[in-house]
PDB file of C-alpha atoms in Angstrom:
ATOM      1  CA  ALA A 647     -22.757  -0.198  20.081  1.00  0.00           C
ATOM      2  CA  GLN A 648     -21.504  -3.782  20.111  1.00  0.00           C
ATOM      3  CA  SER A 649     -18.366  -4.416  22.007  1.00  0.00           C
ATOM      4  CA  VAL A 650     -16.249  -7.404  23.154  1.00  0.00           C
ATOM      5  CA  SER A 651     -14.378  -7.474  26.322  1.00  0.00           C
ATOM      6  CA  GLN A 652     -11.421  -9.578  27.168  1.00  0.00           C
ATOM      7  CA  HIS A 653     -10.620  -9.114  30.859  1.00  0.00           C
ATOM      8  CA  ASN A 654      -7.275 -10.689  30.862  1.00  0.00           C
ATOM      9  CA  HIS A 655      -4.570  -8.756  28.945  1.00  0.00           C
ATOM     10  CA  HIS A 656      -1.624 -10.775  30.059  1.00  0.00           C
ATOM     11  CA  VAL A 657      -1.557 -14.337  31.392  1.00  0.00           C
ATOM     12  CA  ILE A 658       1.530 -16.235  32.355  1.00  0.00           C
ATOM     13  CA  LEU A 659       1.217 -19.992  33.068  1.00  0.00           C
ATOM     14  CA  SER A 660       3.558 -22.922  33.471  1.00  0.00           C
ATOM     15  CA  GLU A 661       3.397 -25.894  31.202  1.00  0.00           C
ATOM     16  CA  ALA A 662       0.552 -28.218  32.013  1.00  0.00           C
ATOM     17  CA  ALA A 663      -1.539 -25.658  33.806  1.00  0.00           C
ATOM     18  CA  SER A 664      -5.131 -25.164  32.873  1.00  0.00           C
ATOM     19  CA  LEU A 665      -6.209 -22.076  30.960  1.00  0.00           C
ATOM     20  CA  GLU A 666      -9.322 -20.061  30.833  1.00  0.00           C
ATOM     21  CA  LEU A 667      -9.643 -16.809  28.973  1.00  0.00           C
ATOM     22  CA  GLY A 668     -12.576 -14.662  29.411  1.00  0.00           C
ATOM     23  CA  CYS A 669     -14.713 -13.081  26.617  1.00  0.00           C
ATOM     24  CA  ASN A 670     -17.926 -11.168  27.128  1.00  0.00           C
ATOM     25  CA  TYR A 671     -19.825  -9.257  24.477  1.00  0.00           C
ATOM     26  CA  SER A 672     -22.597  -6.851  24.469  1.00  0.00           C
ATOM     27  CA  TYR A 673     -25.329  -7.694  21.928  1.00  0.00           C
ATOM     28  CA  GLY A 674     -28.766  -9.019  22.484  1.00  0.00           C
ATOM     29  CA  GLY A 675     -29.494 -10.758  19.332  1.00  0.00           C
ATOM     30  CA  THR A 676     -28.205 -13.694  17.473  1.00  0.00           C
ATOM     31  CA  VAL A 677     -24.420 -13.794  17.298  1.00  0.00           C
ATOM     32  CA  ASN A 678     -21.749 -15.696  15.722  1.00  0.00           C
ATOM     33  CA  LEU A 679     -18.655 -16.111  18.024  1.00  0.00           C
ATOM     34  CA  PHE A 680     -14.978 -16.675  17.224  1.00  0.00           C
ATOM     35  CA  TRP A 681     -11.716 -17.169  18.941  1.00  0.00           C
ATOM     36  CA  TYR A 682      -8.503 -16.298  16.819  1.00  0.00           C
ATOM     37  CA  VAL A 683      -4.947 -16.887  17.718  1.00  0.00           C
ATOM     38  CA  GLN A 684      -1.940 -15.050  16.646  1.00  0.00           C
ATOM     39  CA  TYR A 685       1.341 -16.879  17.208  1.00  0.00           C
ATOM     40  CA  PRO A 686       4.498 -14.755  17.208  1.00  0.00           C
ATOM     41  CA  GLY A 687       5.342 -13.451  13.743  1.00  0.00           C
ATOM     42  CA  GLN A 688       2.269 -15.323  12.141  1.00  0.00           C
ATOM     43  CA  HIS A 689      -1.035 -14.086  10.985  1.00  0.00           C
ATOM     44  CA  LEU A 690      -4.293 -14.367  12.768  1.00  0.00           C
ATOM     45  CA  GLN A 691      -5.770 -17.783  12.331  1.00  0.00           C
ATOM     46  CA  LEU A 692      -9.170 -19.322  13.478  1.00  0.00           C
ATOM     47  CA  LEU A 693      -9.074 -21.394  16.686  1.00  0.00           C
ATOM     48  CA  LEU A 694     -12.737 -22.239  16.920  1.00  0.00           C
ATOM     49  CA  LYS A 695     -16.061 -20.752  16.216  1.00  0.00           C
ATOM     50  CA  TYR A 696     -19.657 -20.961  17.266  1.00  0.00           C
ATOM     51  CA  PHE A 697     -22.805 -20.052  15.341  1.00  0.00           C
ATOM     52  CA  SER A 698     -25.481 -22.632  16.445  1.00  0.00           C
ATOM     53  CA  GLY A 699     -26.017 -25.956  18.024  1.00  0.00           C
ATOM     54  CA  ASP A 700     -23.970 -27.396  20.997  1.00  0.00           C
ATOM     55  CA  PRO A 701     -22.836 -24.403  23.052  1.00  0.00           C
ATOM     56  CA  LEU A 702     -19.628 -26.297  23.817  1.00  0.00           C
ATOM     57  CA  VAL A 703     -17.402 -26.130  20.764  1.00  0.00           C
ATOM     58  CA  LYS A 704     -14.014 -27.782  20.155  1.00  0.00           C
ATOM     59  CA  GLY A 705     -11.322 -26.337  18.171  1.00  0.00           C
ATOM     60  CA  ILE A 706      -7.761 -27.076  17.126  1.00  0.00           C
ATOM     61  CA  LYS A 707      -4.890 -27.892  19.442  1.00  0.00           C
ATOM     62  CA  GLY A 708      -7.150 -29.110  22.312  1.00  0.00           C
ATOM     63  CA  PHE A 709      -8.890 -25.781  22.752  1.00  0.00           C
ATOM     64  CA  GLU A 710     -12.632 -25.480  23.626  1.00  0.00           C
ATOM     65  CA  ALA A 711     -14.942 -22.715  24.328  1.00  0.00           C
ATOM     66  CA  GLU A 712     -18.435 -22.551  25.822  1.00  0.00           C
ATOM     67  CA  PHE A 713     -21.119 -20.065  24.779  1.00  0.00           C
ATOM     68  CA  ILE A 714     -23.321 -19.128  27.860  1.00  0.00           C
ATOM     69  CA  LYS A 715     -26.088 -16.987  26.316  1.00  0.00           C
ATOM     70  CA  SER A 716     -27.409 -15.780  29.569  1.00  0.00           C
ATOM     71  CA  LYS A 717     -23.943 -14.455  30.553  1.00  0.00           C
ATOM     72  CA  PHE A 718     -23.100 -13.132  27.091  1.00  0.00           C
ATOM     73  CA  SER A 719     -19.839 -14.917  27.493  1.00  0.00           C
ATOM     74  CA  PHE A 720     -17.693 -17.164  25.251  1.00  0.00           C
ATOM     75  CA  ASN A 721     -14.683 -18.275  27.398  1.00  0.00           C
ATOM     76  CA  LEU A 722     -11.896 -20.164  25.965  1.00  0.00           C
ATOM     77  CA  ARG A 723     -10.347 -23.153  27.756  1.00  0.00           C
ATOM     78  CA  LYS A 724      -7.541 -25.652  27.575  1.00  0.00           C
ATOM     79  CA  PRO A 725      -6.880 -28.299  30.210  1.00  0.00           C
ATOM     80  CA  SER A 726      -3.230 -28.330  29.818  1.00  0.00           C
ATOM     81  CA  VAL A 727      -1.295 -25.705  28.137  1.00  0.00           C
ATOM     82  CA  GLN A 728       2.054 -26.202  26.251  1.00  0.00           C
ATOM     83  CA  TRP A 729       4.941 -23.883  25.514  1.00  0.00           C
ATOM     84  CA  SER A 730       3.872 -23.682  21.971  1.00  0.00           C
ATOM     85  CA  ASP A 731       0.500 -22.094  23.011  1.00  0.00           C
ATOM     86  CA  THR A 732       2.463 -18.827  23.751  1.00  0.00           C
ATOM     87  CA  ALA A 733       0.463 -16.303  21.465  1.00  0.00           C
ATOM     88  CA  GLU A 734      -2.111 -13.654  21.504  1.00  0.00           C
ATOM     89  CA  TYR A 735      -5.661 -14.716  21.684  1.00  0.00           C
ATOM     90  CA  PHE A 736      -8.553 -12.531  20.270  1.00  0.00           C
ATOM     91  CA  CYS A 737     -12.314 -13.077  20.803  1.00  0.00           C
ATOM     92  CA  ALA A 738     -14.586 -11.770  18.027  1.00  0.00           C
ATOM     93  CA  VAL A 739     -18.265 -11.431  17.611  1.00  0.00           C
ATOM     94  CA  ASN A 740     -20.463 -11.040  14.431  1.00  0.00           C
ATOM     95  CA  SER A 741     -24.149 -10.403  14.444  1.00  0.00           C
ATOM     96  CA  GLY A 742     -24.847 -11.497  10.927  1.00  0.00           C
ATOM     97  CA  THR A 743     -23.364  -8.364   9.223  1.00  0.00           C
ATOM     98  CA  TYR A 744     -20.017  -7.403   7.799  1.00  0.00           C
ATOM     99  CA  LYS A 745     -18.989  -6.123  11.164  1.00  0.00           C
ATOM    100  CA  TYR A 746     -16.804  -8.532  13.061  1.00  0.00           C
ATOM    101  CA  ILE A 747     -16.055  -6.970  16.366  1.00  0.00           C
ATOM    102  CA  PHE A 748     -12.777  -7.969  18.139  1.00  0.00           C
ATOM    103  CA  GLY A 749     -11.662  -7.730  21.680  1.00  0.00           C
ATOM    104  CA  THR A 750      -8.341  -6.160  22.583  1.00  0.00           C
ATOM    105  CA  GLY A 751      -6.586  -9.538  22.834  1.00  0.00           C
ATOM    106  CA  THR A 752      -4.999 -11.669  25.598  1.00  0.00           C
ATOM    107  CA  ARG A 753      -1.210 -12.261  25.527  1.00  0.00           C
ATOM    108  CA  LEU A 754      -0.463 -15.712  26.818  1.00  0.00           C
ATOM    109  CA  LYS A 755       3.016 -16.621  27.743  1.00  0.00           C
ATOM    110  CA  VAL A 756       3.565 -20.391  28.722  1.00  0.00           C
ATOM    111  CA  LEU A 757       6.771 -21.051  30.739  1.00  0.00           C
ATOM    112  CA  ALA A 758       8.587 -24.325  29.818  1.00  0.00           C
TER     113      ALA A 758
ATOM    114  CA  GLU B 539       0.007 -21.335   4.298  1.00  0.00           C
ATOM    115  CA  THR B 540      -2.384 -18.364   4.223  1.00  0.00           C
ATOM    116  CA  GLY B 541      -4.642 -17.865   1.376  1.00  0.00           C
ATOM    117  CA  VAL B 542      -4.414 -14.115   1.710  1.00  0.00           C
ATOM    118  CA  THR B 543      -1.187 -12.303   0.798  1.00  0.00           C
ATOM    119  CA  GLN B 544      -0.048  -8.830   1.543  1.00  0.00           C
ATOM    120  CA  THR B 545       2.625  -6.619   0.261  1.00  0.00           C
ATOM    121  CA  PRO B 546       4.726  -5.006   1.270  1.00  0.00           C
ATOM    122  CA  ARG B 547       5.391  -6.636   4.701  1.00  0.00           C
ATOM    123  CA  HIS B 548       7.088  -3.572   6.038  1.00  0.00           C
ATOM    124  CA  LEU B 549       6.827   0.033   4.890  1.00  0.00           C
ATOM    125  CA  VAL B 550       8.464   3.266   6.252  1.00  0.00           C
ATOM    126  CA  MET B 551       7.171   6.352   4.775  1.00  0.00           C
ATOM    127  CA  GLY B 552       7.309  10.082   5.435  1.00  0.00           C
ATOM    128  CA  MET B 553       4.369  12.247   6.116  1.00  0.00           C
ATOM    129  CA  THR B 554       4.459  13.649   2.637  1.00  0.00           C
ATOM    130  CA  ASN B 555       4.782  10.337   0.788  1.00  0.00           C
ATOM    131  CA  LYS B 556       2.275   8.419  -1.192  1.00  0.00           C
ATOM    132  CA  LYS B 557       2.277   4.638  -1.044  1.00  0.00           C
ATOM    133  CA  SER B 558      -0.048   1.698  -1.512  1.00  0.00           C
ATOM    134  CA  LEU B 559      -0.666  -1.512   0.350  1.00  0.00           C
ATOM    135  CA  LYS B 560      -1.863  -4.598  -1.687  1.00  0.00           C
ATOM    136  CA  CYS B 561      -3.784  -7.581  -0.590  1.00  0.00           C
ATOM    137  CA  GLU B 562      -4.696 -10.575  -2.737  1.00  0.00           C
ATOM    138  CA  GLN B 563      -6.868 -13.516  -1.738  1.00  0.00           C
ATOM    139  CA  HIS B 564      -6.889 -16.988  -3.385  1.00  0.00           C
ATOM    140  CA  LEU B 565      -9.823 -18.391  -1.588  1.00  0.00           C
ATOM    141  CA  GLY B 566     -12.625 -17.481  -3.875  1.00  0.00           C
ATOM    142  CA  HIS B 567     -14.204 -15.209  -1.320  1.00  0.00           C
ATOM    143  CA  ASN B 568     -16.270 -12.204  -2.350  1.00  0.00           C
ATOM    144  CA  ALA B 569     -15.766  -9.902   0.720  1.00  0.00           C
ATOM    145  CA  MET B 570     -12.566  -8.218   1.680  1.00  0.00           C
ATOM    146  CA  TYR B 571     -11.663  -6.030   4.739  1.00  0.00           C
ATOM    147  CA  TRP B 572      -8.990  -3.717   5.829  1.00  0.00           C
ATOM    148  CA  TYR B 573      -8.188  -3.489   9.592  1.00  0.00           C
ATOM    149  CA  LYS B 574      -5.733  -1.441  11.663  1.00  0.00           C
ATOM    150  CA  GLN B 575      -3.983  -3.281  14.577  1.00  0.00           C
ATOM    151  CA  SER B 576      -2.494  -0.999  17.157  1.00  0.00           C
ATOM    152  CA  ALA B 577      -0.925  -2.031  20.450  1.00  0.00           C
ATOM    153  CA  LYS B 578      -3.521  -2.538  23.413  1.00  0.00           C
ATOM    154  CA  LYS B 579      -6.553  -1.645  21.161  1.00  0.00           C
ATOM    155  CA  PRO B 580      -9.074  -3.885  19.518  1.00  0.00           C
ATOM    156  CA  LEU B 581      -8.721  -4.510  15.782  1.00  0.00           C
ATOM    157  CA  GLU B 582     -10.241  -1.447  14.103  1.00  0.00           C
ATOM    158  CA  LEU B 583     -12.355  -2.225  10.992  1.00  0.00           C
ATOM    159  CA  MET B 584     -11.548   0.375   8.333  1.00  0.00           C
ATOM    160  CA  PHE B 585     -13.264  -0.653   5.174  1.00  0.00           C
ATOM    161  CA  VAL B 586     -15.245  -3.599   3.875  1.00  0.00           C
ATOM    162  CA  TYR B 587     -15.910  -4.460   0.160  1.00  0.00           C
ATOM    163  CA  SER B 588     -18.472  -7.020  -0.846  1.00  0.00           C
ATOM    164  CA  LEU B 589     -18.713  -7.931  -4.619  1.00  0.00           C
ATOM    165  CA  GLU B 590     -16.237  -5.159  -5.267  1.00  0.00           C
ATOM    166  CA  GLU B 591     -18.750  -2.612  -3.776  1.00  0.00           C
ATOM    167  CA  ARG B 592     -17.769  -0.621  -0.577  1.00  0.00           C
ATOM    168  CA  VAL B 593     -20.244  -1.467   2.018  1.00  0.00           C
ATOM    169  CA  GLU B 594     -18.512  -0.123   5.059  1.00  0.00           C
ATOM    170  CA  ASN B 595     -16.357   2.925   5.697  1.00  0.00           C
ATOM    171  CA  ASN B 596     -15.785   3.175   9.363  1.00  0.00           C
ATOM    172  CA  SER B 597     -15.133   6.856   9.796  1.00  0.00           C
ATOM    173  CA  VAL B 598     -11.690   6.467   8.487  1.00  0.00           C
ATOM    174  CA  PRO B 599      -9.711   9.756   7.527  1.00  0.00           C
ATOM    175  CA  SER B 600      -9.525  10.619   3.862  1.00  0.00           C
ATOM    176  CA  ARG B 601      -5.702  10.066   3.896  1.00  0.00           C
ATOM    177  CA  PHE B 602      -6.660   6.465   3.655  1.00  0.00           C
ATOM    178  CA  SER B 603      -8.235   5.557   0.256  1.00  0.00           C
ATOM    179  CA  PRO B 604      -9.264   1.923  -0.557  1.00  0.00           C
ATOM    180  CA  GLU B 605      -9.606   0.428  -3.927  1.00  0.00           C
ATOM    181  CA  CYS B 606     -11.106  -2.999  -4.873  1.00  0.00           C
ATOM    182  CA  PRO B 607     -10.705  -3.668  -8.631  1.00  0.00           C
ATOM    183  CA  ASN B 608     -11.929  -7.158  -8.427  1.00  0.00           C
ATOM    184  CA  SER B 609     -13.015  -9.761  -5.735  1.00  0.00           C
ATOM    185  CA  SER B 610      -9.472 -11.059  -5.401  1.00  0.00           C
ATOM    186  CA  HIS B 611      -7.650  -7.751  -4.983  1.00  0.00           C
ATOM    187  CA  LEU B 612      -7.696  -4.847  -2.539  1.00  0.00           C
ATOM    188  CA  PHE B 613      -5.536  -1.896  -2.169  1.00  0.00           C
ATOM    189  CA  LEU B 614      -5.213   0.727   0.536  1.00  0.00           C
ATOM    190  CA  HIS B 615      -3.702   3.983  -0.864  1.00  0.00           C
ATOM    191  CA  LEU B 616      -1.979   6.114   1.670  1.00  0.00           C
ATOM    192  CA  HIS B 617      -0.979   9.873   1.387  1.00  0.00           C
ATOM    193  CA  THR B 618       0.128  12.582   3.880  1.00  0.00           C
ATOM    194  CA  LEU B 619      -0.209  10.175   6.907  1.00  0.00           C
ATOM    195  CA  GLN B 620       0.458  11.118  10.388  1.00  0.00           C
ATOM    196  CA  PRO B 621       2.794   9.346  12.987  1.00  0.00           C
ATOM    197  CA  GLU B 622      -0.282   7.946  14.777  1.00  0.00           C
ATOM    198  CA  ASP B 623      -1.119   5.985  11.620  1.00  0.00           C
ATOM    199  CA  SER B 624       1.855   3.807  12.410  1.00  0.00           C
ATOM    200  CA  ALA B 625       0.377   0.380  12.859  1.00  0.00           C
ATOM    201  CA  LEU B 626      -0.062  -3.120  11.530  1.00  0.00           C
ATOM    202  CA  TYR B 627      -2.589  -3.044   8.680  1.00  0.00           C
ATOM    203  CA  LEU B 628      -4.436  -6.360   8.131  1.00  0.00           C
ATOM    204  CA  CYS B 629      -6.383  -7.629   5.212  1.00  0.00           C
ATOM    205  CA  ALA B 630      -9.026 -10.265   5.508  1.00  0.00           C
ATOM    206  CA  SER B 631     -11.485 -12.081   3.265  1.00  0.00           C
ATOM    207  CA  SER B 632     -14.661 -14.037   3.831  1.00  0.00           C
ATOM    208  CA  GLN B 633     -17.725 -15.184   2.222  1.00  0.00           C
ATOM    209  CA  SER B 634     -20.108 -12.128   2.191  1.00  0.00           C
ATOM    210  CA  ASP B 635     -23.352 -14.160   2.487  1.00  0.00           C
ATOM    211  CA  ARG B 636     -22.119 -16.328   5.280  1.00  0.00           C
ATOM    212  CA  PHE B 637     -21.240 -14.301   8.388  1.00  0.00           C
ATOM    213  CA  SER B 638     -21.266 -17.430  10.527  1.00  0.00           C
ATOM    214  CA  TYR B 639     -18.067 -18.261   8.576  1.00  0.00           C
ATOM    215  CA  GLU B 640     -14.782 -16.930   9.688  1.00  0.00           C
ATOM    216  CA  GLN B 641     -12.399 -14.397   8.144  1.00  0.00           C
ATOM    217  CA  TYR B 642      -9.067 -15.301   6.744  1.00  0.00           C
ATOM    218  CA  PHE B 643      -6.368 -12.870   7.498  1.00  0.00           C
ATOM    219  CA  GLY B 644      -3.154 -11.995   5.713  1.00  0.00           C
ATOM    220  CA  PRO B 645       0.124 -11.443   7.663  1.00  0.00           C
ATOM    221  CA  GLY B 646      -0.191  -7.704   7.687  1.00  0.00           C
ATOM    222  CA  THR B 647       1.855  -4.704   6.534  1.00  0.00           C
ATOM    223  CA  ARG B 648       3.875  -3.102   9.330  1.00  0.00           C
ATOM    224  CA  LEU B 649       3.687   0.634   8.642  1.00  0.00           C
ATOM    225  CA  THR B 650       5.948   3.210  10.270  1.00  0.00           C
ATOM    226  CA  VAL B 651       5.252   6.934   9.457  1.00  0.00           C
ATOM    227  CA  THR B 652       8.209   9.184  10.240  1.00  0.00           C
TER     228      THR B 652
END
């Protein structure tokens, strides 16, 4: 069965620190990959997505992610985090069906 | 502002009650989803409707009953729930023929079963 692993469950950083959140998936075929963010008290919203083309994708608020097919990974990065990035981040995979598979999420806390 | 709305936002119900959750999308999508979000667990896909037809029923107990009267509305009827059903229930929508496209989520209904 397809699955998505997010290895970091809780991350605490100081402002201006660099961020990398890991995401690995288990599926050998063509995939569409997503990162969603859920700010406190708000709904899940799309941060960025990959479905074809350049494996380095850029999203909103300075986030980017790199799809490495050989490693089944889609890690999220941001060079310098801000206090307002405090949120929960979810990686998701879709293999061309109705099934969007989500990871367990990573709670990021940024200290001012 | 989200294009997917959910009501109620909070619900407390006893194990013998019957209640319904409502979802409405204003995005012109033709696929709608119910998810269960529990602490420390991945989002659990419960039901999927495409063009008002149920296409996925992910081994959900029969005490949860979905209804999709049209492509803009989705309901989740609840009856004789258990305390372990307490969770955040999320509705989402997308274009059913474009799975490279993302889902749009509503704010969720926080359900507490007492």
